[in-house]
mmCIF file of C-alpha atoms and ligand atoms in Angstrom:
data_model
loop_
_atom_site.group_PDB
_atom_site.id
_atom_site.type_symbol
_atom_site.label_atom_id
_atom_site.label_comp_id
_atom_site.label_asym_id
_atom_site.label_seq_id
_atom_site.Cartn_x
_atom_site.Cartn_y
_atom_site.Cartn_z
ATOM 1 C CA UNK A 1 -17.486 54.973 89.447
ATOM 2 C CA UNK A 2 -14.333 53.858 87.048
ATOM 3 C CA UNK A 3 -15.334 51.444 84.122
ATOM 4 C CA UNK A 4 -13.866 50.924 80.088
ATOM 5 C CA UNK A 5 -15.587 52.627 78.509
ATOM 6 C CA UNK A 6 -16.002 50.589 74.962
ATOM 7 C CA UNK A 7 -18.178 52.213 71.539
ATOM 8 C CA UNK A 8 -19.296 50.207 68.591
ATOM 9 C CA UNK A 9 -22.112 49.839 65.785
ATOM 10 C CA UNK A 10 -24.954 50.652 66.702
ATOM 11 C CA UNK A 11 -26.665 47.978 67.462
ATOM 12 C CA UNK A 12 -24.252 45.307 68.457
ATOM 13 C CA UNK A 13 -23.683 46.139 72.232
ATOM 14 C CA UNK A 14 -25.300 43.365 73.561
ATOM 15 C CA UNK A 15 -22.607 41.744 71.773
ATOM 16 C CA UNK A 16 -19.883 43.916 72.849
ATOM 17 C CA UNK A 17 -21.161 43.941 76.356
ATOM 18 C CA UNK A 18 -21.041 39.984 76.133
ATOM 19 C CA UNK A 19 -17.716 40.307 74.557
ATOM 20 C CA UNK A 20 -16.566 42.473 77.123
ATOM 21 C CA UNK A 21 -17.699 40.350 80.449
ATOM 22 C CA UNK A 22 -16.090 36.620 78.848
ATOM 23 C CA UNK A 23 -13.433 38.712 78.124
ATOM 24 C CA UNK A 24 -12.654 40.589 81.843
ATOM 25 C CA UNK A 25 -13.980 37.938 83.400
ATOM 26 C CA UNK A 26 -11.326 35.266 81.607
ATOM 27 C CA UNK A 27 -8.289 37.287 84.303
ATOM 28 C CA UNK A 28 -10.990 38.350 86.939
ATOM 29 C CA UNK A 29 -11.484 41.738 86.444
ATOM 30 C CA UNK A 30 -14.265 41.897 88.433
ATOM 31 C CA UNK A 31 -17.442 43.662 87.522
ATOM 32 C CA UNK A 32 -20.162 43.965 85.101
ATOM 33 C CA UNK A 33 -21.649 45.725 81.194
ATOM 34 C CA UNK A 34 -24.235 48.281 82.017
ATOM 35 C CA UNK A 35 -25.460 49.185 77.666
ATOM 36 C CA UNK A 36 -28.868 50.640 76.006
ATOM 37 C CA UNK A 37 -29.466 49.244 72.198
ATOM 38 C CA UNK A 38 -28.379 51.527 69.498
ATOM 39 C CA UNK A 39 -26.412 53.857 71.960
ATOM 40 C CA UNK A 40 -23.208 53.112 70.248
ATOM 41 C CA UNK A 41 -21.618 52.278 72.938
ATOM 42 C CA UNK A 42 -20.871 50.159 76.086
ATOM 43 C CA UNK A 43 -19.451 50.327 79.653
ATOM 44 C CA UNK A 44 -18.164 47.253 81.717
ATOM 45 C CA UNK A 45 -18.060 49.291 85.009
ATOM 46 C CA UNK A 46 -15.450 47.476 87.751
ATOM 47 C CA UNK A 47 -15.095 47.019 91.104
ATOM 48 C CA UNK A 48 -13.360 50.122 93.081
ATOM 49 C CA UNK A 49 -10.560 47.446 93.963
ATOM 50 C CA UNK A 50 -10.296 47.005 90.146
ATOM 51 C CA UNK A 51 -7.073 49.061 88.202
ATOM 52 C CA UNK A 52 -8.389 50.692 85.441
ATOM 53 C CA UNK A 53 -4.652 51.179 83.979
ATOM 54 C CA UNK A 54 -4.181 47.624 83.851
ATOM 55 C CA UNK A 55 -6.969 46.697 82.659
ATOM 56 C CA UNK A 56 -7.025 48.623 79.658
ATOM 57 C CA UNK A 57 -4.027 46.746 78.373
ATOM 58 C CA UNK A 58 -5.776 43.291 79.237
ATOM 59 C CA UNK A 59 -6.328 43.162 74.929
ATOM 60 C CA UNK A 60 -5.786 46.046 72.290
ATOM 61 C CA UNK A 61 -8.884 46.817 70.314
ATOM 62 C CA UNK A 62 -7.193 44.757 67.545
ATOM 63 C CA UNK A 63 -7.937 41.888 69.229
ATOM 64 C CA UNK A 64 -10.330 42.393 69.932
ATOM 65 C CA UNK A 65 -14.281 41.818 67.927
ATOM 66 C CA UNK A 66 -16.493 44.438 68.214
ATOM 67 C CA UNK A 67 -14.949 46.869 69.960
ATOM 68 C CA UNK A 68 -14.320 49.959 67.479
ATOM 69 C CA UNK A 69 -12.700 51.833 70.563
ATOM 70 C CA UNK A 70 -11.563 51.094 74.517
ATOM 71 C CA UNK A 71 -10.774 53.657 77.032
ATOM 72 C CA UNK A 72 -10.797 53.496 80.846
ATOM 73 C CA UNK A 73 -13.406 56.617 83.245
ATOM 74 C CA UNK A 74 -11.949 57.931 85.260
ATOM 75 C CA UNK A 75 -14.448 60.805 84.984
ATOM 76 C CA UNK A 76 -18.221 61.496 84.436
ATOM 77 C CA UNK A 77 -20.534 65.174 83.987
ATOM 78 C CA UNK A 78 -23.549 65.124 84.845
ATOM 79 C CA UNK A 79 -25.582 68.539 83.871
ATOM 80 C CA UNK A 80 -23.375 70.816 82.269
ATOM 81 C CA UNK A 81 -23.216 73.906 81.565
ATOM 82 C CA UNK A 82 -23.167 75.605 78.542
ATOM 83 C CA UNK A 83 -20.958 78.535 79.923
ATOM 84 C CA UNK A 84 -18.063 77.201 81.060
ATOM 85 C CA UNK A 85 -17.702 73.072 79.268
ATOM 86 C CA UNK A 86 -14.620 73.745 79.272
ATOM 87 C CA UNK A 87 -13.528 74.376 83.272
ATOM 88 C CA UNK A 88 -15.610 70.932 84.122
ATOM 89 C CA UNK A 89 -13.184 69.058 82.265
ATOM 90 C CA UNK A 90 -10.578 71.111 83.190
ATOM 91 C CA UNK A 91 -12.101 69.740 87.154
ATOM 92 C CA UNK A 92 -12.256 66.914 86.847
ATOM 93 C CA UNK A 93 -8.592 66.258 85.810
ATOM 94 C CA UNK A 94 -8.169 68.210 89.214
ATOM 95 C CA UNK A 95 -9.873 65.390 91.005
ATOM 96 C CA UNK A 96 -7.102 62.832 89.602
ATOM 97 C CA UNK A 97 -3.889 61.832 90.227
ATOM 98 C CA UNK A 98 -2.547 62.061 86.351
ATOM 99 C CA UNK A 99 0.617 61.249 86.973
ATOM 100 C CA UNK A 100 -1.153 57.229 87.914
ATOM 101 C CA UNK A 101 -2.712 57.646 85.129
ATOM 102 C CA UNK A 102 -0.205 59.111 82.355
ATOM 103 C CA UNK A 103 2.434 58.079 83.752
ATOM 104 C CA UNK A 104 5.719 60.151 85.023
ATOM 105 C CA UNK A 105 5.482 63.249 84.188
ATOM 106 C CA UNK A 106 1.579 63.220 83.778
ATOM 107 C CA UNK A 107 1.468 64.994 80.158
ATOM 108 C CA UNK A 108 -1.327 63.327 77.844
ATOM 109 C CA UNK A 109 0.689 63.652 73.821
ATOM 110 C CA UNK A 110 -2.910 63.822 72.162
ATOM 111 C CA UNK A 111 -6.370 64.161 72.782
ATOM 112 C CA UNK A 112 -10.288 63.586 71.209
ATOM 113 C CA UNK A 113 -13.100 64.987 71.825
ATOM 114 C CA UNK A 114 -16.060 61.956 70.798
ATOM 115 C CA UNK A 115 -20.037 61.307 69.963
ATOM 116 C CA UNK A 116 -21.579 58.518 69.735
ATOM 117 C CA UNK A 117 -21.644 56.928 65.836
ATOM 118 C CA UNK A 118 -25.985 56.807 66.203
ATOM 119 C CA UNK A 119 -28.077 58.934 64.242
ATOM 120 C CA UNK A 120 -28.187 61.387 67.518
ATOM 121 C CA UNK A 121 -24.754 61.168 68.010
ATOM 122 C CA UNK A 122 -23.889 63.105 64.445
ATOM 123 C CA UNK A 123 -25.817 66.037 66.078
ATOM 124 C CA UNK A 124 -22.287 66.451 68.604
ATOM 125 C CA UNK A 125 -19.858 65.983 66.244
ATOM 126 C CA UNK A 126 -20.031 70.260 65.455
ATOM 127 C CA UNK A 127 -20.000 71.275 68.437
ATOM 128 C CA UNK A 128 -17.071 68.481 69.673
ATOM 129 C CA UNK A 129 -14.465 70.082 66.427
ATOM 130 C CA UNK A 130 -15.250 72.633 67.989
ATOM 131 C CA UNK A 131 -14.944 71.940 71.711
ATOM 132 C CA UNK A 132 -11.371 70.392 70.902
ATOM 133 C CA UNK A 133 -9.356 73.770 70.575
ATOM 134 C CA UNK A 134 -10.177 75.779 73.879
ATOM 135 C CA UNK A 135 -10.116 72.841 74.843
ATOM 136 C CA UNK A 136 -6.788 71.877 73.635
ATOM 137 C CA UNK A 137 -5.230 75.646 75.075
ATOM 138 C CA UNK A 138 -6.656 75.008 77.999
ATOM 139 C CA UNK A 139 -4.200 71.547 78.834
ATOM 140 C CA UNK A 140 -1.976 72.602 77.397
ATOM 141 C CA UNK A 141 -1.690 76.215 79.221
ATOM 142 C CA UNK A 142 -2.406 73.752 82.354
ATOM 143 C CA UNK A 143 0.456 71.326 81.145
ATOM 144 C CA UNK A 144 -1.037 68.763 80.981
ATOM 145 C CA UNK A 145 -1.006 68.196 77.234
ATOM 146 C CA UNK A 146 2.213 67.699 75.421
ATOM 147 C CA UNK A 147 3.207 70.897 73.178
ATOM 148 C CA UNK A 148 3.297 68.555 70.721
ATOM 149 C CA UNK A 149 1.604 65.593 69.582
ATOM 150 C CA UNK A 150 3.273 62.427 70.830
ATOM 151 C CA UNK A 151 1.069 58.934 70.147
ATOM 152 C CA UNK A 152 2.740 57.561 72.155
ATOM 153 C CA UNK A 153 1.794 58.409 75.631
ATOM 154 C CA UNK A 154 -1.932 57.704 76.420
ATOM 155 C CA UNK A 155 -4.466 59.983 74.306
ATOM 156 C CA UNK A 156 -7.149 62.012 77.036
ATOM 157 C CA UNK A 157 -10.675 61.421 75.588
ATOM 158 C CA UNK A 158 -14.086 62.942 75.887
ATOM 159 C CA UNK A 159 -16.609 61.020 74.424
ATOM 160 C CA UNK A 160 -20.329 62.747 74.278
ATOM 161 C CA UNK A 161 -23.594 60.925 74.869
ATOM 162 C CA UNK A 162 -25.104 64.651 74.861
ATOM 163 C CA UNK A 163 -25.056 68.413 74.512
ATOM 164 C CA UNK A 164 -25.296 67.720 78.768
ATOM 165 C CA UNK A 165 -23.391 63.998 79.840
ATOM 166 C CA UNK A 166 -19.660 63.081 79.146
ATOM 167 C CA UNK A 167 -17.069 60.448 80.199
ATOM 168 C CA UNK A 168 -13.175 61.632 80.223
ATOM 169 C CA UNK A 169 -10.497 58.482 80.191
ATOM 170 C CA UNK A 170 -8.142 57.772 78.288
ATOM 171 C CA UNK A 171 -6.738 54.885 75.770
ATOM 172 C CA UNK A 172 -3.848 53.437 76.099
ATOM 173 C CA UNK A 173 -0.391 53.535 73.019
ATOM 174 C CA UNK A 174 -0.348 50.033 71.611
ATOM 175 C CA UNK A 175 -4.165 49.770 72.788
ATOM 176 C CA UNK A 176 -6.275 51.652 71.800
ATOM 177 C CA UNK A 177 -7.468 52.154 68.042
ATOM 178 C CA UNK A 178 -5.599 55.522 66.789
ATOM 179 C CA UNK A 179 -9.058 56.648 64.563
ATOM 180 C CA UNK A 180 -11.238 59.250 65.909
ATOM 181 C CA UNK A 181 -14.293 57.367 66.527
ATOM 182 C CA UNK A 182 -12.377 53.819 66.420
ATOM 183 C CA UNK A 183 -14.130 54.910 62.831
ATOM 184 C CA UNK A 184 -11.580 54.036 59.385
ATOM 185 C CA UNK A 185 -13.548 56.034 57.094
ATOM 186 C CA UNK A 186 -11.932 54.958 53.466
ATOM 187 C CA UNK A 187 -12.844 56.211 49.896
ATOM 188 C CA UNK A 188 -15.513 54.197 47.718
ATOM 189 C CA UNK A 189 -13.189 53.067 44.267
ATOM 190 C CA UNK A 190 -15.752 54.972 41.955
ATOM 191 C CA UNK A 191 -14.497 51.451 39.536
ATOM 192 C CA UNK A 192 -15.336 49.097 41.887
ATOM 193 C CA UNK A 193 -17.486 46.779 40.636
ATOM 194 C CA UNK A 194 -19.224 46.608 44.321
ATOM 195 C CA UNK A 195 -19.325 48.298 47.238
ATOM 196 C CA UNK A 196 -18.199 45.083 49.269
ATOM 197 C CA UNK A 197 -14.685 46.654 48.041
ATOM 198 C CA UNK A 198 -14.150 49.268 51.561
ATOM 199 C CA UNK A 199 -14.612 46.028 53.424
ATOM 200 C CA UNK A 200 -11.719 43.642 51.823
ATOM 201 C CA UNK A 201 -9.775 47.108 51.764
ATOM 202 C CA UNK A 202 -10.887 48.148 54.825
ATOM 203 C CA UNK A 203 -8.991 44.589 56.215
ATOM 204 C CA UNK A 204 -6.461 44.504 54.117
ATOM 205 C CA UNK A 205 -5.455 46.983 55.934
ATOM 206 C CA UNK A 206 -6.068 47.526 58.767
ATOM 207 C CA UNK A 207 -5.925 43.762 59.812
ATOM 208 C CA UNK A 208 -2.775 43.024 58.236
ATOM 209 C CA UNK A 209 0.135 45.038 59.127
ATOM 210 C CA UNK A 210 3.253 46.302 56.234
ATOM 211 C CA UNK A 211 4.435 42.820 56.646
ATOM 212 C CA UNK A 212 1.980 40.291 56.589
ATOM 213 C CA UNK A 213 0.356 42.853 53.765
ATOM 214 C CA UNK A 214 3.764 42.292 51.520
ATOM 215 C CA UNK A 215 4.008 38.397 52.101
ATOM 216 C CA UNK A 216 -0.056 38.157 51.355
ATOM 217 C CA UNK A 217 -0.525 40.235 49.023
ATOM 218 C CA UNK A 218 2.481 39.832 46.713
ATOM 219 C CA UNK A 219 1.319 41.205 43.337
ATOM 220 C CA UNK A 220 2.119 38.284 40.494
ATOM 221 C CA UNK A 221 0.800 35.972 43.283
ATOM 222 C CA UNK A 222 -2.975 33.440 43.353
ATOM 223 C CA UNK A 223 -5.828 34.002 44.494
ATOM 224 C CA UNK A 224 -8.541 32.312 44.625
ATOM 225 C CA UNK A 225 -12.224 34.443 45.288
ATOM 226 C CA UNK A 226 -15.788 32.560 46.687
ATOM 227 C CA UNK A 227 -18.652 34.825 45.897
ATOM 228 C CA UNK A 228 -16.848 36.304 43.781
ATOM 229 C CA UNK A 229 -19.737 38.748 42.090
ATOM 230 C CA UNK A 230 -20.065 41.452 41.130
ATOM 231 C CA UNK A 231 -15.889 41.073 42.599
ATOM 232 C CA UNK A 232 -15.057 44.497 44.502
ATOM 233 C CA UNK A 233 -12.945 41.666 46.475
ATOM 234 C CA UNK A 234 -11.713 40.276 43.868
ATOM 235 C CA UNK A 235 -11.270 44.352 42.229
ATOM 236 C CA UNK A 236 -8.831 44.553 46.109
ATOM 237 C CA UNK A 237 -7.030 41.811 44.726
ATOM 238 C CA UNK A 238 -6.112 42.894 41.158
ATOM 239 C CA UNK A 239 -5.504 45.931 42.171
ATOM 240 C CA UNK A 240 -2.775 45.412 43.864
ATOM 241 C CA UNK A 241 -1.438 42.708 40.446
ATOM 242 C CA UNK A 242 -2.796 39.436 41.697
ATOM 243 C CA UNK A 243 -3.816 36.332 39.692
ATOM 244 C CA UNK A 244 -7.765 36.100 40.724
ATOM 245 C CA UNK A 245 -10.078 32.314 40.692
ATOM 246 C CA UNK A 246 -12.829 34.316 40.540
ATOM 247 C CA UNK A 247 -15.739 32.309 42.176
ATOM 248 C CA UNK A 248 -19.384 32.519 41.734
ATOM 249 C CA UNK A 249 -22.280 31.953 38.925
ATOM 250 C CA UNK A 250 -23.241 35.387 38.807
ATOM 251 C CA UNK A 251 -22.061 37.610 36.756
ATOM 252 C CA UNK A 252 -18.589 39.124 37.426
ATOM 253 C CA UNK A 253 -17.156 42.746 36.642
ATOM 254 C CA UNK A 254 -15.666 42.918 32.043
ATOM 255 C CA UNK A 255 -13.011 45.839 33.601
ATOM 256 C CA UNK A 256 -12.469 43.166 35.713
ATOM 257 C CA UNK A 257 -11.552 40.240 33.285
ATOM 258 C CA UNK A 258 -10.752 41.998 30.540
ATOM 259 C CA UNK A 259 -7.182 43.379 33.339
ATOM 260 C CA UNK A 260 -6.876 39.692 32.214
ATOM 261 C CA UNK A 261 -5.266 39.335 35.614
ATOM 262 C CA UNK A 262 -9.237 37.107 36.412
ATOM 263 C CA UNK A 263 -10.445 33.372 35.826
ATOM 264 C CA UNK A 264 -13.954 33.408 36.615
ATOM 265 C CA UNK A 265 -15.674 30.188 37.238
ATOM 266 C CA UNK A 266 -19.573 29.266 37.627
ATOM 267 C CA UNK A 267 -18.583 27.320 40.533
ATOM 268 C CA UNK A 268 -19.689 25.940 43.948
ATOM 269 C CA UNK A 269 -17.649 27.648 46.295
ATOM 270 C CA UNK A 270 -18.199 24.700 48.267
ATOM 271 C CA UNK A 271 -17.393 21.930 46.021
ATOM 272 C CA UNK A 272 -14.747 24.262 43.333
ATOM 273 C CA UNK A 273 -10.498 23.834 44.283
ATOM 274 C CA UNK A 274 -7.696 26.454 43.265
ATOM 275 C CA UNK A 275 -7.140 25.041 39.670
ATOM 276 C CA UNK A 276 -2.960 24.714 39.636
ATOM 277 C CA UNK A 277 -2.493 24.597 43.478
ATOM 278 C CA UNK A 278 -1.925 25.928 46.449
ATOM 279 C CA UNK A 279 -2.331 29.073 46.297
ATOM 280 C CA UNK A 280 -1.839 32.051 47.905
ATOM 281 C CA UNK A 281 -4.799 33.609 48.906
ATOM 282 C CA UNK A 282 -8.765 33.162 50.182
ATOM 283 C CA UNK A 283 -11.299 35.390 50.371
ATOM 284 C CA UNK A 284 -14.917 34.363 50.715
ATOM 285 C CA UNK A 285 -18.202 36.779 51.272
ATOM 286 C CA UNK A 286 -20.454 34.136 49.891
ATOM 287 C CA UNK A 287 -23.920 34.569 52.047
ATOM 288 C CA UNK A 288 -23.616 31.367 53.969
ATOM 289 C CA UNK A 289 -23.772 29.903 57.934
ATOM 290 C CA UNK A 290 -21.196 31.272 59.802
ATOM 291 C CA UNK A 291 -20.094 27.299 60.468
ATOM 292 C CA UNK A 292 -20.055 26.158 57.181
ATOM 293 C CA UNK A 293 -17.667 28.358 55.589
ATOM 294 C CA UNK A 294 -15.266 28.531 58.836
ATOM 295 C CA UNK A 295 -15.443 25.442 57.943
ATOM 296 C CA UNK A 296 -15.175 25.371 54.513
ATOM 297 C CA UNK A 297 -11.486 27.934 54.922
ATOM 298 C CA UNK A 298 -10.403 25.094 57.346
ATOM 299 C CA UNK A 299 -10.371 22.409 55.088
ATOM 300 C CA UNK A 300 -8.567 25.399 52.721
ATOM 301 C CA UNK A 301 -6.261 25.579 55.050
ATOM 302 C CA UNK A 302 -5.853 22.369 56.997
ATOM 303 C CA UNK A 303 -5.439 20.452 53.380
ATOM 304 C CA UNK A 304 -2.741 23.803 52.097
ATOM 305 C CA UNK A 305 -4.682 24.495 49.282
ATOM 306 C CA UNK A 306 -4.484 28.092 50.031
ATOM 307 C CA UNK A 307 -1.636 29.628 52.755
ATOM 308 C CA UNK A 308 -3.874 32.346 54.402
ATOM 309 C CA UNK A 309 -7.242 32.935 54.384
ATOM 310 C CA UNK A 310 -9.738 36.462 54.903
ATOM 311 C CA UNK A 311 -13.318 35.830 55.004
ATOM 312 C CA UNK A 312 -16.315 37.221 56.473
ATOM 313 C CA UNK A 313 -18.408 35.270 59.057
ATOM 314 C CA UNK A 314 -22.318 36.872 58.689
ATOM 315 C CA UNK A 315 -23.451 36.647 61.335
ATOM 316 C CA UNK A 316 -27.353 35.605 62.255
ATOM 317 C CA UNK A 317 -30.270 37.822 64.706
ATOM 318 C CA UNK A 318 -29.560 36.436 67.897
ATOM 319 C CA UNK A 319 -26.151 34.779 70.145
ATOM 320 C CA UNK A 320 -23.924 36.995 67.577
ATOM 321 C CA UNK A 321 -20.702 36.374 69.659
ATOM 322 C CA UNK A 322 -21.944 33.449 71.279
ATOM 323 C CA UNK A 323 -21.454 31.800 67.237
ATOM 324 C CA UNK A 324 -18.872 33.792 66.147
ATOM 325 C CA UNK A 325 -17.092 31.930 69.732
ATOM 326 C CA UNK A 326 -17.836 28.950 68.083
ATOM 327 C CA UNK A 327 -17.302 29.006 64.740
ATOM 328 C CA UNK A 328 -13.612 30.119 65.313
ATOM 329 C CA UNK A 329 -13.161 27.770 68.722
ATOM 330 C CA UNK A 330 -13.417 25.199 66.344
ATOM 331 C CA UNK A 331 -11.423 26.207 63.354
ATOM 332 C CA UNK A 332 -8.892 26.656 65.983
ATOM 333 C CA UNK A 333 -8.758 23.338 66.585
ATOM 334 C CA UNK A 334 -7.645 22.455 63.708
ATOM 335 C CA UNK A 335 -5.016 24.980 63.010
ATOM 336 C CA UNK A 336 -3.687 24.798 66.518
ATOM 337 C CA UNK A 337 -2.877 20.869 65.858
ATOM 338 C CA UNK A 338 -1.088 21.201 62.918
ATOM 339 C CA UNK A 339 2.471 22.367 62.812
ATOM 340 C CA UNK A 340 2.256 25.645 61.744
ATOM 341 C CA UNK A 341 1.648 28.347 63.466
ATOM 342 C CA UNK A 342 -1.159 31.436 61.452
ATOM 343 C CA UNK A 343 -2.242 34.938 63.193
ATOM 344 C CA UNK A 344 -5.825 35.249 63.323
ATOM 345 C CA UNK A 345 -7.976 37.798 64.089
ATOM 346 C CA UNK A 346 -10.925 38.893 64.564
ATOM 347 C CA UNK A 347 -13.016 41.931 64.526
ATOM 348 C CA UNK A 348 -16.349 44.009 63.211
ATOM 349 C CA UNK A 349 -15.097 47.026 60.888
ATOM 350 C CA UNK A 350 -16.605 49.279 60.122
ATOM 351 C CA UNK A 351 -17.451 48.924 56.674
ATOM 352 C CA UNK A 352 -18.273 45.385 57.774
ATOM 353 C CA UNK A 353 -23.571 45.091 58.469
ATOM 354 C CA UNK A 354 -23.685 41.772 60.112
ATOM 355 C CA UNK A 355 -20.952 39.897 59.977
ATOM 356 C CA UNK A 356 -17.102 40.221 60.823
ATOM 357 C CA UNK A 357 -13.823 39.710 59.263
ATOM 358 C CA UNK A 358 -11.429 36.724 60.135
ATOM 359 C CA UNK A 359 -7.868 37.086 58.577
ATOM 360 C CA UNK A 360 -5.739 34.371 59.267
ATOM 361 C CA UNK A 361 -1.896 34.526 58.405
ATOM 362 C CA UNK A 362 -0.029 31.258 58.426
ATOM 363 C CA UNK A 363 3.776 32.804 59.691
ATOM 364 C CA UNK A 364 5.431 29.307 59.391
HETATM 365 C C1 SAM B 401 -22.074 39.160 49.443
HETATM 366 S S1 SAM B 401 -22.019 38.474 47.126
HETATM 367 C C2 SAM B 401 -20.185 39.272 47.437
HETATM 368 C C3 SAM B 401 -19.788 40.592 46.856
HETATM 369 C C4 SAM B 401 -18.315 40.171 46.272
HETATM 370 N N1 SAM B 401 -17.056 39.845 47.251
HETATM 371 C C5 SAM B 401 -17.796 41.569 45.761
HETATM 372 O O1 SAM B 401 -17.172 42.322 46.791
HETATM 373 O O2 SAM B 401 -18.709 41.791 44.703
HETATM 374 C C6 SAM B 401 -21.458 36.881 47.573
HETATM 375 C C7 SAM B 401 -22.183 36.468 46.479
HETATM 376 O O3 SAM B 401 -21.726 35.115 47.104
HETATM 377 C C8 SAM B 401 -22.136 34.073 45.907
HETATM 378 N N2 SAM B 401 -22.848 32.944 45.883
HETATM 379 C C9 SAM B 401 -23.577 32.875 47.530
HETATM 380 N N3 SAM B 401 -23.037 31.290 47.692
HETATM 381 C C10 SAM B 401 -21.998 30.350 46.758
HETATM 382 C C11 SAM B 401 -21.811 29.392 47.136
HETATM 383 N N4 SAM B 401 -22.613 28.085 47.227
HETATM 384 N N5 SAM B 401 -21.381 28.962 45.473
HETATM 385 C C12 SAM B 401 -20.778 30.113 44.957
HETATM 386 N N6 SAM B 401 -20.735 30.754 45.315
HETATM 387 C C13 SAM B 401 -21.923 31.442 46.195
HETATM 388 C C14 SAM B 401 -23.707 35.000 45.571
HETATM 389 O O4 SAM B 401 -24.234 34.095 43.938
HETATM 390 C C15 SAM B 401 -23.264 36.156 45.545
HETATM 391 O O5 SAM B 401 -22.797 36.834 44.164
#
């Protein structure tokens, strides 16, 4: 059985399964999703006549919402004996055509030994780290792993669900997440007024390209932060030397006010309008219905009150994938009716909880 293995936040298996089934189904990649709650991963099992490589190349992790990583699985090991785990992984590789998976030379560019992002999964972390060393050596001896890490070639993933069961597969350059477990860990800046700051940093660093970051986050540019208090998002913008109109009835951190870059307005984010005309960036972290927030973001972009936008859509308990799709499709209909072009991404980031992050960059 071949399958696409997607890592996700534990508790989001159904949403990930729905997304995979929809996206592969739309392209007639026949199969069905299999998931168990709170495991942190989902399989989309492919029928035999579907090419694993082509399925992997349909969309990148960065173009999806819930998957943290996408891996094409070509072997499953059950009842692994602990005295020769390396040998059993090598045997599984012996049985497949590496040329078909990795291209002409049959060589992987890197290896990652991983585990689910759950409390049970974390008990495998130390073992996985140690196991990487002999496995890497054995793969190099066989000539199946490039002598130096190579980012362009496919990466081999060995994903241990438990000490006894693992999935062996590969990811493609340009389509995978380059982070171990698909998780980008960021250090909390101790002078930030709130931990929410990591959500915006994650979005700015991981959802915007280097060029987009330069364009959207210009020093001296203007931003509006709706639902700003206590100021974790404003902190990220101030750090980049932007002027910020911070909108919230709550209290904003004194440390931000003393920078001279922040104006605090105790006002309703739904009726506030920019003080000095169009701003470069609108950000919004208000806890509100997703369709209401998407409508508000649409108003700002359509009416040219903001050039670009980064915002969170808070998710309900049920039908989370469908809710995101509905809110975004209404917004996209409005943006598509404009002459301007936009790059839009929606991601469930590692630092997000029950919410997704949307970035909208106006490109013309
Ligand atoms: C999740 S917190 C924002 C945290 C903030 N991004 C940070 O990093 O510190 C949501 C904020 O939205 C504010 N809020 C909710 N509804 C609002 C509205 N209609 N207008 C303005 N602010 C609102 C709340 O007062 C609250 O401070």
